[in-house]
């Protein structure tokens, strides 16, 4: 099922987006000086990116500067991030500077985290965002205030989800859900309740993304039901409403309720467009396209796929899951016999793969080296204080983490190589299909270096053509000598003709015929994809599985087991 997909990769690349905790959401509103609280109340009713808030924000900033209240100055700059439309990054840098002047490590960590959120949410620069998250982690790891710690943990979970480590990310989001849920009720400051409600809903959304990627439909439905009754019906939570409507649309799509899915997507778009969340907007357009296509409205589907491409061209970012958008467009224009458009979207797909590959390589390195390994070392240090006998064990654990990171790198790279070879093989198969005609009998060619009488050569060429047409190459234990006897000739004559007219020796020639036969059967025949490799090898004339697999890899560039898996996934995603 498609829930188990994910660029794909990388299936899966993102099947993630990251819901930003807006920079002001974690402000607790506990200023000691009532003047600061008075400033904030004056602009707090404005919506995000509303520049009218700066009438009061600038007063807040000036007053904090004059009083040298750097913690308040940090808060003012942090609030300015929310209400500024085009200068969010400048205010984030100012917030970092003010936080450093305050000397408060919690504020410094919070400031770096806000900057990371801008890199991701507003620019979708995942690599730069992760740098800020890890810097924030350095300041927040020993914080007594759990809110920024869980705030940072959430963002690390988002990176893991993007990389396709859904089980690991899900564990993080479950921790976040438990923490935020505790702090959304009771005798708490209204800002605290508001912030934790945002955190709770965002964590729910990310958990839904992970469950969808893991194919756990029941868990997705359970969390969607919780979200439906937990999301306040106010403008302050319109973005969260849009995220859950988007997720509900995906659920309905996989449940084959395509009209319901389109209705859900249409309800999610206004909120996403309002904050220019182009990542989820492109995601919605892709699944709208898929739903329209399933309903037989192919032209409408293509219209939505093109919107995804337009967003990618503008922002140079795309979720790994959406690389299928380009496969759909390539197939469409191939059927339309439009090579110009087919070439354009093929080039676009290559650009998409380049962007995804670049992110994966960098992010996987840092998330394991600078976060996971660091966490393990912290545990190691703690245990060493109480148990000196744990040194050896923990050292081994550190090596295991490094080894796992290397294995993960290899897996990501290997999957990418497999996908590339699979795509190349599909192109080869499609090219052969488009050129399919009744095979012409081999004809005598005087330019060939065969020192035999023409009648003998013509007779052998006719025998070879019949041999191929009747699939006699599937006979096990076939040798040059046996074939020569069947053709009533000698091995020398037959070997000369095969070498010149087939461009290879007898063994390579037979193997090519058998692998081509097996490849075509696997690609076109559903039943063959259910067979074991041993069965396919035997049916293709090979004496054992290993020999078949090695030769299949040598000729096609991909092992038969990987080719079968990719073909099954491709067929299921197209159904």
Coordinates of C-alpha atoms in Angstrom, one line a residue:
X1 CA 0.0 0.0 0.0
X2 CA 1.1 3.5 -0.6
X3 CA 1.3 4.3 3.2
X4 CA 4.4 2.2 3.1
X5 CA 6.0 4.3 0.4
X6 CA 8.3 7.1 1.0
X7 CA 11.1 8.5 -1.5
X8 CA 11.1 7.8 -1.6
X9 CA 14.6 7.5 0.3
X10 CA 14.8 9.5 0.0
X11 CA 10.3 7.7 -0.6
X12 CA 10.2 9.5 1.7
X13 CA 11.9 12.8 1.8
X14 CA 10.6 14.5 3.2
X15 CA 6.6 12.5 3.0
X16 CA 7.2 15.3 6.2
X17 CA 6.7 18.8 6.7
X18 CA 7.5 20.7 9.7
X19 CA 4.9 22.7 11.5
X20 CA 6.6 25.7 12.9
X21 CA 6.0 26.7 16.5
X22 CA 5.7 30.4 15.6
X23 CA 8.4 32.4 17.3
X24 CA 6.1 34.0 19.8
X25 CA 4.2 30.9 20.8
X26 CA 6.6 30.1 23.7
X27 CA 6.4 33.5 25.3
X28 CA 5.0 33.1 28.7
X29 CA 4.0 36.7 29.4
X30 CA 5.5 36.8 32.8
X31 CA 7.2 40.2 32.7
X32 CA 8.0 41.8 36.0
X33 CA 7.5 45.3 34.7
X34 CA 3.8 45.9 33.8
X35 CA 4.9 48.3 31.1
X36 CA 6.2 45.5 29.0
X37 CA 2.9 43.5 29.4
X38 CA 1.0 46.6 28.4
X39 CA 3.0 46.9 25.2
X40 CA 2.3 43.3 24.3
X41 CA -1.4 43.4 25.0
X42 CA -1.7 46.3 22.5
X43 CA -0.3 44.3 19.6
X44 CA -1.2 40.7 20.5
X45 CA -4.6 40.8 18.7
X46 CA -2.9 41.4 15.3
X47 CA -2.4 38.4 13.0
X48 CA 1.0 37.1 11.8
X49 CA 2.8 39.4 9.4
X50 CA 0.6 42.4 10.2
X51 CA 3.0 45.4 10.2
X52 CA 0.5 47.5 12.3
X53 CA 1.9 45.7 15.4
X54 CA 5.1 47.6 15.0
X55 CA 3.5 50.8 16.2
X56 CA 3.7 49.2 19.7
X57 CA 6.6 46.8 19.1
X58 CA 9.0 49.6 18.3
X59 CA 8.0 51.3 21.6
X60 CA 8.6 48.0 23.4
X61 CA 12.0 47.7 21.8
X62 CA 13.1 51.2 22.5
X63 CA 11.9 51.0 26.1
X64 CA 13.8 47.7 26.7
X65 CA 16.9 49.2 25.2
X66 CA 16.7 52.3 27.4
X67 CA 16.3 50.2 30.5
X68 CA 19.0 47.7 29.4
X69 CA 16.5 44.9 30.1
X70 CA 18.1 42.4 27.7
X71 CA 15.7 39.6 28.5
X72 CA 12.8 41.9 27.6
X73 CA 14.6 43.1 24.5
X74 CA 15.0 39.5 23.5
X75 CA 11.3 39.0 23.9
X76 CA 10.5 42.1 21.9
X77 CA 12.7 41.0 19.0
X78 CA 11.2 37.5 19.2
X79 CA 7.7 38.9 19.0
X80 CA 8.8 41.0 16.0
X81 CA 9.7 37.8 14.1
X82 CA 6.0 36.9 14.1
X83 CA 4.7 40.3 12.9
X84 CA 7.4 41.1 10.3
X85 CA 6.8 39.9 6.8
X86 CA 10.2 40.4 5.2
X87 CA 12.7 40.9 8.0
X88 CA 12.2 37.8 10.2
X89 CA 15.8 36.7 9.9
X90 CA 17.1 40.1 10.9
X91 CA 14.9 40.1 14.0
X92 CA 16.1 36.6 14.8
X93 CA 19.7 37.7 14.8
X94 CA 18.8 40.7 17.0
X95 CA 17.0 38.3 19.4
X96 CA 20.2 36.1 19.6
X97 CA 22.3 39.2 20.3
X98 CA 19.9 40.4 23.0
X99 CA 19.7 36.9 24.6
X100 CA 23.5 36.7 24.7
X101 CA 23.7 40.1 26.5
X102 CA 21.2 38.8 29.0
X103 CA 23.5 35.9 29.8
X104 CA 20.5 33.6 30.1
X105 CA 21.3 30.2 28.4
X106 CA 17.6 29.4 28.1
X107 CA 17.0 32.6 26.2
X108 CA 20.0 32.0 24.0
X109 CA 18.9 28.5 23.1
X110 CA 15.4 29.7 22.5
X111 CA 16.8 32.4 20.1
X112 CA 18.7 29.9 18.1
X113 CA 15.7 27.7 17.9
X114 CA 13.6 30.6 16.6
X115 CA 16.2 31.3 13.9
X116 CA 16.2 27.6 12.9
X117 CA 12.4 27.7 12.6
X118 CA 12.6 30.6 10.2
X119 CA 15.1 28.8 8.1
X120 CA 12.8 25.9 7.8
X121 CA 9.3 27.3 7.8
X122 CA 9.9 30.4 5.7
X123 CA 12.8 29.3 3.6
X124 CA 12.8 25.5 3.8
X125 CA 16.6 25.5 4.2
X126 CA 16.7 22.2 6.2
X127 CA 20.5 22.2 6.5
X128 CA 20.8 25.7 7.9
X129 CA 17.8 25.0 10.2
X130 CA 19.5 21.9 11.6
X131 CA 22.6 23.9 12.4
X132 CA 20.6 26.3 14.5
X133 CA 18.7 23.5 16.3
X134 CA 21.9 21.8 17.3
X135 CA 23.3 25.1 18.5
X136 CA 20.1 25.5 20.6
X137 CA 20.6 22.0 21.9
X138 CA 24.0 23.0 23.4
X139 CA 22.3 25.7 25.4
X140 CA 19.1 23.9 26.4
X141 CA 20.3 20.4 27.2
X142 CA 20.7 21.3 31.0
X143 CA 17.9 23.7 31.2
X144 CA 15.5 23.5 34.2
X145 CA 12.7 24.9 32.0
X146 CA 11.3 21.9 30.2
X147 CA 9.4 23.9 27.6
X148 CA 12.3 25.0 25.4
X149 CA 13.8 21.5 25.8
X150 CA 10.7 19.9 24.4
X151 CA 10.5 22.7 21.8
X152 CA 14.0 21.7 20.6
X153 CA 13.2 18.0 20.8
X154 CA 10.2 18.5 18.6
X155 CA 12.4 20.1 15.9
X156 CA 14.9 17.3 16.0
X157 CA 12.0 14.9 15.6
X158 CA 11.0 16.8 12.4
X159 CA 14.5 16.3 10.9
X160 CA 14.4 12.6 11.7
X161 CA 11.0 12.3 10.1
X162 CA 12.2 14.1 7.0
X163 CA 15.1 11.6 6.7
X164 CA 12.6 8.7 6.9
X165 CA 13.5 7.6 10.4
X166 CA 9.8 7.4 11.3
X167 CA 10.0 5.1 14.3
X168 CA 12.7 7.2 15.9
X169 CA 10.8 10.4 15.1
X170 CA 7.5 9.0 16.4
X171 CA 9.1 8.2 19.7
X172 CA 10.1 11.9 20.0
X173 CA 6.6 13.2 19.1
X174 CA 5.0 10.9 21.6
X175 CA 7.1 12.4 24.3
X176 CA 6.2 15.9 23.1
X177 CA 2.5 15.1 23.0
X178 CA 2.6 13.8 26.6
X179 CA 4.5 16.9 27.8
X180 CA 2.3 19.5 26.1
X181 CA -0.9 17.7 26.9
X182 CA -0.2 18.1 30.7
X183 CA 0.2 21.8 30.3
X184 CA -3.0 22.8 28.4
X185 CA -5.4 22.7 31.3
X186 CA -5.4 24.0 34.9
X187 CA -4.6 27.2 36.8
X188 CA -1.9 28.4 34.3
X189 CA -1.2 31.7 32.5
X190 CA -3.3 32.0 29.4
X191 CA -0.1 32.3 27.2
X192 CA 1.2 29.0 28.7
X193 CA -2.0 27.2 27.8
X194 CA -2.0 28.7 24.4
X195 CA 1.7 27.8 23.7
X196 CA 1.2 24.2 24.9
X197 CA -1.9 23.8 22.9
X198 CA 0.0 24.8 19.8
X199 CA 2.8 22.4 20.8
X200 CA 0.3 19.6 21.4
X201 CA -1.5 20.0 18.1
X202 CA 1.8 20.4 16.1
X203 CA 3.1 17.2 17.7
X204 CA -0.1 15.4 16.9
X205 CA 0.3 16.5 13.3
X206 CA 3.8 15.2 13.1
X207 CA 2.9 11.9 14.7
X208 CA 0.1 11.5 12.1
X209 CA 2.7 12.1 9.3
X210 CA 4.9 9.3 10.8
X211 CA 2.0 6.9 11.1
X212 CA 0.9 7.5 7.5
X213 CA 4.4 6.8 6.3
X214 CA 4.5 3.6 8.3
X215 CA 1.1 2.5 6.9
X216 CA -0.7 2.4 10.3
X217 CA -4.1 3.6 9.2
X218 CA -5.8 2.8 12.5
X219 CA -3.4 5.0 14.4
X220 CA -3.8 7.7 11.8
X221 CA -7.6 7.6 12.2
X222 CA -7.3 7.6 16.0
X223 CA -5.2 10.8 16.0
X224 CA -7.3 12.5 13.4
X225 CA -10.3 12.0 15.7
X226 CA -8.4 13.4 18.6
X227 CA -7.3 16.4 16.6
X228 CA -10.9 17.1 15.5
X229 CA -12.1 17.5 19.0
X230 CA -8.9 19.1 20.3
X231 CA -8.4 21.9 17.8
X232 CA -10.0 25.2 19.0
X233 CA -12.3 26.7 16.3
X234 CA -10.7 30.1 16.4
X235 CA -8.5 32.0 13.9
X236 CA -5.5 31.5 16.3
X237 CA -5.6 27.8 15.3
X238 CA -6.5 28.1 11.6
X239 CA -3.2 26.8 10.5
X240 CA -3.4 23.7 12.7
X241 CA -6.9 23.1 11.3
X242 CA -5.4 23.3 7.8
X243 CA -2.8 20.7 8.7
X244 CA -5.3 18.3 10.0
X245 CA -7.6 18.8 7.0
X246 CA -4.6 18.1 4.8
X247 CA -3.8 14.9 6.7
X248 CA -7.5 13.9 6.6
X249 CA -7.4 14.3 2.8
X250 CA -4.4 12.0 2.5
X251 CA -6.3 9.4 4.7
X252 CA -9.4 9.6 2.5
X253 CA -7.2 9.3 -0.6
X254 CA -5.7 6.0 0.6
X255 CA -9.2 4.9 1.6
X256 CA -10.2 5.5 -2.1
X257 CA -12.6 8.2 -1.1
X258 CA -11.2 10.6 -3.8
X259 CA -14.0 13.1 -3.8
X260 CA -13.9 13.4 0.0
X261 CA -10.1 13.8 -0.3
X262 CA -10.4 16.7 -2.7
X263 CA -12.9 18.4 -0.4
X264 CA -10.5 18.1 2.5
X265 CA -7.7 19.5 0.5
X266 CA -9.7 22.4 -0.7
X267 CA -10.5 23.2 3.0
X268 CA -6.8 23.0 3.9
X269 CA -5.5 25.3 1.2
X270 CA -6.7 28.8 2.5
X271 CA -4.9 28.4 5.8
X272 CA -1.7 27.2 4.2
X273 CA -1.7 29.9 1.6
X274 CA -2.3 32.5 4.3
X275 CA 1.1 31.8 5.8
X276 CA 2.7 30.8 2.5
X277 CA 3.5 27.2 3.7
X278 CA 4.6 26.2 0.2
X279 CA 5.8 22.8 1.3
X280 CA 2.4 21.6 2.4
X281 CA 0.7 23.5 -0.4
X282 CA 2.7 21.6 -3.0
X283 CA 1.9 18.4 -1.1
X284 CA -1.8 19.1 -1.2
X285 CA -1.7 19.9 -5.0
X286 CA 0.1 16.6 -5.6
X287 CA -2.6 14.6 -3.8
X288 CA -5.4 16.6 -5.4
X289 CA -3.8 15.6 -8.7
X290 CA -3.7 12.0 -7.7
X291 CA -7.3 12.1 -6.6
X292 CA -8.5 13.8 -9.8
X293 CA -6.6 11.2 -11.8
X294 CA -8.2 8.4 -9.9
X295 CA -11.6 9.9 -10.7
X296 CA -10.7 9.8 -14.4
X297 CA -10.0 13.6 -14.6
X298 CA -6.5 13.3 -15.9
X299 CA -6.3 16.8 -17.3
X300 CA -7.2 18.3 -13.9
X301 CA -4.7 16.0 -12.3
X302 CA -1.9 17.3 -14.6
X303 CA -3.0 20.9 -13.8
X304 CA -2.3 20.2 -10.1
X305 CA 1.0 18.4 -10.8
X306 CA 2.2 21.5 -12.7
X307 CA 1.4 23.6 -9.7
X308 CA 3.8 21.4 -7.7
X309 CA 6.5 22.1 -10.3
X310 CA 5.9 25.8 -10.2
X311 CA 6.4 25.8 -6.4
X312 CA 9.6 23.7 -6.8
X313 CA 11.0 26.2 -9.4
X314 CA 10.4 29.1 -7.0
X315 CA 11.6 27.6 -3.8
X316 CA 14.0 24.8 -4.8
X317 CA 12.5 22.6 -2.1
X318 CA 10.3 19.5 -2.3
X319 CA 9.4 16.6 -0.1
X320 CA 10.9 13.3 -1.1
X321 CA 7.5 11.7 -1.5
X322 CA 6.6 14.2 -4.2
X323 CA 9.2 13.1 -6.7
X324 CA 6.3 10.9 -8.0
X325 CA 4.8 14.1 -9.2
X326 CA 7.3 14.2 -12.0
X327 CA 7.0 10.5 -12.8
X328 CA 3.3 11.2 -13.4
X329 CA 4.0 14.2 -15.7
X330 CA 6.7 12.2 -17.6
X331 CA 4.2 9.3 -18.2
X332 CA 1.5 11.7 -19.2
X333 CA 3.6 13.5 -21.9
X334 CA 5.1 10.2 -23.1
X335 CA 1.6 9.0 -23.8
X336 CA 0.8 12.3 -25.5
X337 CA 3.9 11.9 -27.6
X338 CA 5.3 15.3 -26.5
X339 CA 9.1 14.8 -26.3
X340 CA 9.7 18.4 -25.5
X341 CA 7.5 18.3 -22.3
X342 CA 8.8 14.8 -21.5
X343 CA 12.4 16.1 -21.6
X344 CA 11.6 19.1 -19.5
X345 CA 10.0 17.1 -16.7
X346 CA 12.8 14.5 -16.9
X347 CA 15.3 17.3 -16.2
X348 CA 13.1 18.6 -13.4
X349 CA 13.1 15.1 -11.8
X350 CA 16.9 15.1 -11.9
X351 CA 16.9 18.5 -10.2
X352 CA 14.5 17.1 -7.5
X353 CA 16.7 14.1 -6.9
X354 CA 19.8 16.4 -6.6
X355 CA 18.0 18.6 -3.9
X356 CA 16.8 15.6 -1.9
X357 CA 20.2 13.8 -2.1
X358 CA 22.0 16.9 -0.9
X359 CA 19.8 17.3 2.1
X360 CA 19.9 13.7 3.0
X361 CA 23.7 13.4 3.0
X362 CA 24.2 16.5 5.1
X363 CA 21.3 16.0 7.5
X364 CA 22.0 12.3 8.2
X365 CA 25.6 13.1 9.0
X366 CA 24.8 15.8 11.5
X367 CA 21.8 14.2 13.1
X368 CA 23.8 11.1 14.0
X369 CA 27.1 12.7 14.6
X370 CA 26.0 15.8 16.5
X371 CA 22.8 14.7 18.1
X372 CA 22.4 11.0 18.5
X373 CA 26.0 10.3 19.3
X374 CA 26.1 13.3 21.6
X375 CA 23.1 12.0 23.5
X376 CA 24.8 8.6 23.9
X377 CA 28.0 10.2 25.2
X378 CA 25.9 12.2 27.7
X379 CA 24.4 9.0 29.0
X380 CA 27.9 7.5 29.1
X381 CA 29.2 10.4 31.2
X382 CA 26.3 10.1 33.6
X383 CA 26.7 6.4 34.1
X384 CA 30.5 6.7 34.5
X385 CA 29.9 8.8 37.6
X386 CA 28.0 5.9 39.3
X387 CA 29.5 2.8 37.7
X388 CA 33.1 2.6 36.5
X389 CA 32.4 -0.8 35.1
X390 CA 30.2 0.7 32.5
X391 CA 33.1 2.3 30.6
X392 CA 33.8 -0.6 28.3
X393 CA 30.1 -1.2 27.6
X394 CA 29.4 2.5 26.8
X395 CA 32.5 2.7 24.6
X396 CA 31.2 -0.2 22.6
X397 CA 27.8 1.6 22.5
X398 CA 29.4 4.6 21.1
X399 CA 31.1 2.5 18.4
X400 CA 27.7 0.9 17.7
X401 CA 26.1 4.3 17.2
X402 CA 28.9 5.3 14.7
X403 CA 28.5 1.9 13.0
X404 CA 24.8 2.4 12.7
X405 CA 25.3 5.9 11.3
X406 CA 27.6 4.4 8.7
X407 CA 25.1 1.7 7.9
X408 CA 22.4 4.3 7.6
X409 CA 24.5 6.3 5.2
X410 CA 25.2 3.2 3.1
X411 CA 21.5 2.3 3.1
X412 CA 20.4 5.7 1.9
X413 CA 23.0 5.8 -0.8
X414 CA 22.3 2.2 -1.8
X415 CA 18.6 2.9 -2.1
X416 CA 19.3 5.9 -4.2
X417 CA 21.5 3.8 -6.5
X418 CA 18.9 1.1 -6.7
X419 CA 16.2 3.6 -7.7
X420 CA 18.5 5.1 -10.3
X421 CA 19.3 1.7 -11.9
X422 CA 15.6 0.8 -11.7
X423 CA 14.7 4.0 -13.6
X424 CA 17.4 3.3 -16.2
X425 CA 16.0 -0.2 -16.7
X426 CA 12.5 1.1 -17.1
X427 CA 13.6 3.5 -19.8
X428 CA 15.3 0.6 -21.5
X429 CA 12.1 -1.6 -21.3
X430 CA 9.9 1.2 -22.5
X431 CA 12.3 1.9 -25.4
X432 CA 12.2 -1.7 -26.4
X433 CA 8.4 -1.7 -26.1
X434 CA 8.1 1.4 -28.4
X435 CA 10.3 -0.3 -30.9
X436 CA 8.5 -3.6 -30.8
X437 CA 7.9 -5.1 -34.3
X438 CA 8.0 -8.5 -35.7
X439 CA 11.6 -9.5 -35.5
X440 CA 13.3 -9.8 -38.9
X441 CA 15.3 -13.0 -39.6
X442 CA 19.0 -12.5 -39.5
X443 CA 20.5 -11.9 -42.9
X444 CA 23.8 -12.6 -44.4
X445 CA 26.2 -9.7 -44.2
X446 CA 29.4 -9.7 -46.3
X447 CA 31.1 -7.2 -44.0
X448 CA 31.1 -9.8 -41.1
X449 CA 34.4 -11.6 -40.6
X450 CA 33.1 -15.1 -41.0
X451 CA 35.2 -17.3 -43.2
X452 CA 32.4 -19.7 -44.2
X453 CA 30.4 -20.4 -47.3
X454 CA 27.4 -18.1 -47.6
X455 CA 24.9 -21.0 -47.7
X456 CA 26.2 -22.3 -44.4
X457 CA 26.0 -18.9 -42.7
X458 CA 22.5 -18.3 -44.0
X459 CA 21.4 -21.7 -42.7
X460 CA 22.9 -21.0 -39.2
X461 CA 21.3 -17.5 -39.1
X462 CA 17.9 -19.0 -39.8
X463 CA 18.4 -21.7 -37.1
X464 CA 19.4 -19.0 -34.6
X465 CA 16.3 -16.9 -35.4
X466 CA 14.0 -19.9 -34.9
X467 CA 16.0 -20.8 -31.8
X468 CA 15.2 -17.3 -30.3
X469 CA 11.6 -17.2 -31.5
X470 CA 10.8 -20.5 -29.9
X471 CA 12.6 -19.6 -26.7
X472 CA 14.8 -22.7 -26.8
X473 CA 17.4 -20.8 -24.8
X474 CA 15.4 -21.6 -21.7
X475 CA 16.6 -25.2 -21.8
X476 CA 18.8 -26.0 -18.8
X477 CA 22.3 -27.3 -19.4
X478 CA 22.4 -25.8 -22.9
X479 CA 26.0 -25.8 -24.3
X480 CA 27.6 -24.7 -27.6
X481 CA 28.1 -28.4 -28.4
X482 CA 24.5 -29.3 -27.8
X483 CA 23.2 -26.4 -29.9
X484 CA 25.6 -27.2 -32.7
X485 CA 24.3 -30.7 -32.8
X486 CA 20.7 -29.4 -32.9
X487 CA 21.7 -27.2 -35.8
X488 CA 23.5 -30.1 -37.5
X489 CA 26.8 -28.2 -37.6
X490 CA 30.0 -28.0 -35.7
X491 CA 30.9 -25.8 -32.7
X492 CA 33.5 -23.8 -34.7
X493 CA 31.0 -22.7 -37.4
X494 CA 28.3 -21.9 -34.8
X495 CA 30.8 -20.0 -32.6
X496 CA 32.0 -17.8 -35.5
X497 CA 28.5 -16.8 -36.5
X498 CA 27.4 -16.0 -32.9
X499 CA 30.5 -14.0 -32.3
X500 CA 30.1 -11.9 -35.4
X501 CA 26.3 -11.5 -35.6
X502 CA 25.5 -11.3 -31.9
X503 CA 28.6 -9.5 -30.8
X504 CA 29.5 -11.8 -28.0
X505 CA 30.5 -15.4 -27.2
X506 CA 28.0 -18.2 -26.8
X507 CA 27.8 -18.0 -23.0
X508 CA 27.2 -14.2 -22.9
X509 CA 24.7 -14.5 -25.8
X510 CA 22.6 -17.2 -24.0
X511 CA 22.7 -15.3 -20.7
X512 CA 21.5 -12.1 -22.4
X513 CA 18.5 -13.9 -23.9
X514 CA 17.6 -15.5 -20.6
X515 CA 17.9 -12.3 -18.5
X516 CA 15.9 -10.3 -21.1
X517 CA 13.2 -13.0 -20.9
X518 CA 13.1 -12.9 -17.1
X519 CA 13.1 -9.1 -17.0
X520 CA 10.1 -8.9 -19.4
X521 CA 8.2 -11.5 -17.4
X522 CA 8.8 -9.8 -14.1
X523 CA 7.8 -6.4 -15.5
X524 CA 4.7 -7.4 -17.3
X525 CA 3.4 -10.5 -15.4
X526 CA 2.0 -10.1 -11.9
X527 CA 2.3 -13.8 -11.2
X528 CA 6.0 -13.8 -11.9
X529 CA 6.5 -11.1 -9.2
X530 CA 5.1 -13.6 -6.7
X531 CA 7.6 -16.3 -7.6
X532 CA 10.7 -16.9 -5.5
X533 CA 14.1 -16.0 -7.1
X534 CA 14.9 -19.7 -7.3
X535 CA 11.7 -20.3 -9.3
X536 CA 12.4 -17.4 -11.7
X537 CA 16.0 -18.5 -12.1
X538 CA 14.9 -22.1 -13.0
X539 CA 12.1 -20.9 -15.3
X540 CA 14.7 -18.7 -17.1
X541 CA 17.1 -21.6 -17.8
X542 CA 19.6 -21.0 -15.0
X543 CA 20.8 -23.8 -12.8
X544 CA 20.9 -21.9 -9.6
X545 CA 19.7 -18.7 -7.9
X546 CA 23.2 -17.2 -7.3
X547 CA 24.3 -17.4 -10.9
X548 CA 21.0 -15.9 -12.1
X549 CA 21.2 -13.0 -9.6
X550 CA 24.8 -12.2 -10.4
X551 CA 24.2 -12.1 -14.2
X552 CA 20.9 -10.2 -13.8
X553 CA 22.8 -7.5 -11.8
X554 CA 25.7 -7.5 -14.4
X555 CA 23.3 -6.9 -17.3
X556 CA 20.5 -4.8 -15.7
X557 CA 22.5 -3.0 -13.0
X558 CA 20.1 -4.1 -10.3
X559 CA 19.5 -7.3 -8.5
X560 CA 16.3 -9.2 -9.3
X561 CA 14.9 -9.0 -5.8
X562 CA 15.2 -5.2 -5.8
X563 CA 13.7 -5.0 -9.3
X564 CA 10.7 -7.1 -8.1
X565 CA 10.2 -4.9 -5.0
X566 CA 10.4 -1.7 -7.0
X567 CA 8.0 -3.0 -9.7
X568 CA 5.5 -4.1 -7.1
X569 CA 5.6 -0.7 -5.4
X570 CA 5.2 1.1 -8.7
X571 CA 2.2 -1.0 -9.7
X572 CA 0.5 -0.6 -6.3
X573 CA 1.1 3.2 -6.3
X574 CA -0.5 3.4 -9.7
X575 CA -3.6 1.4 -8.8

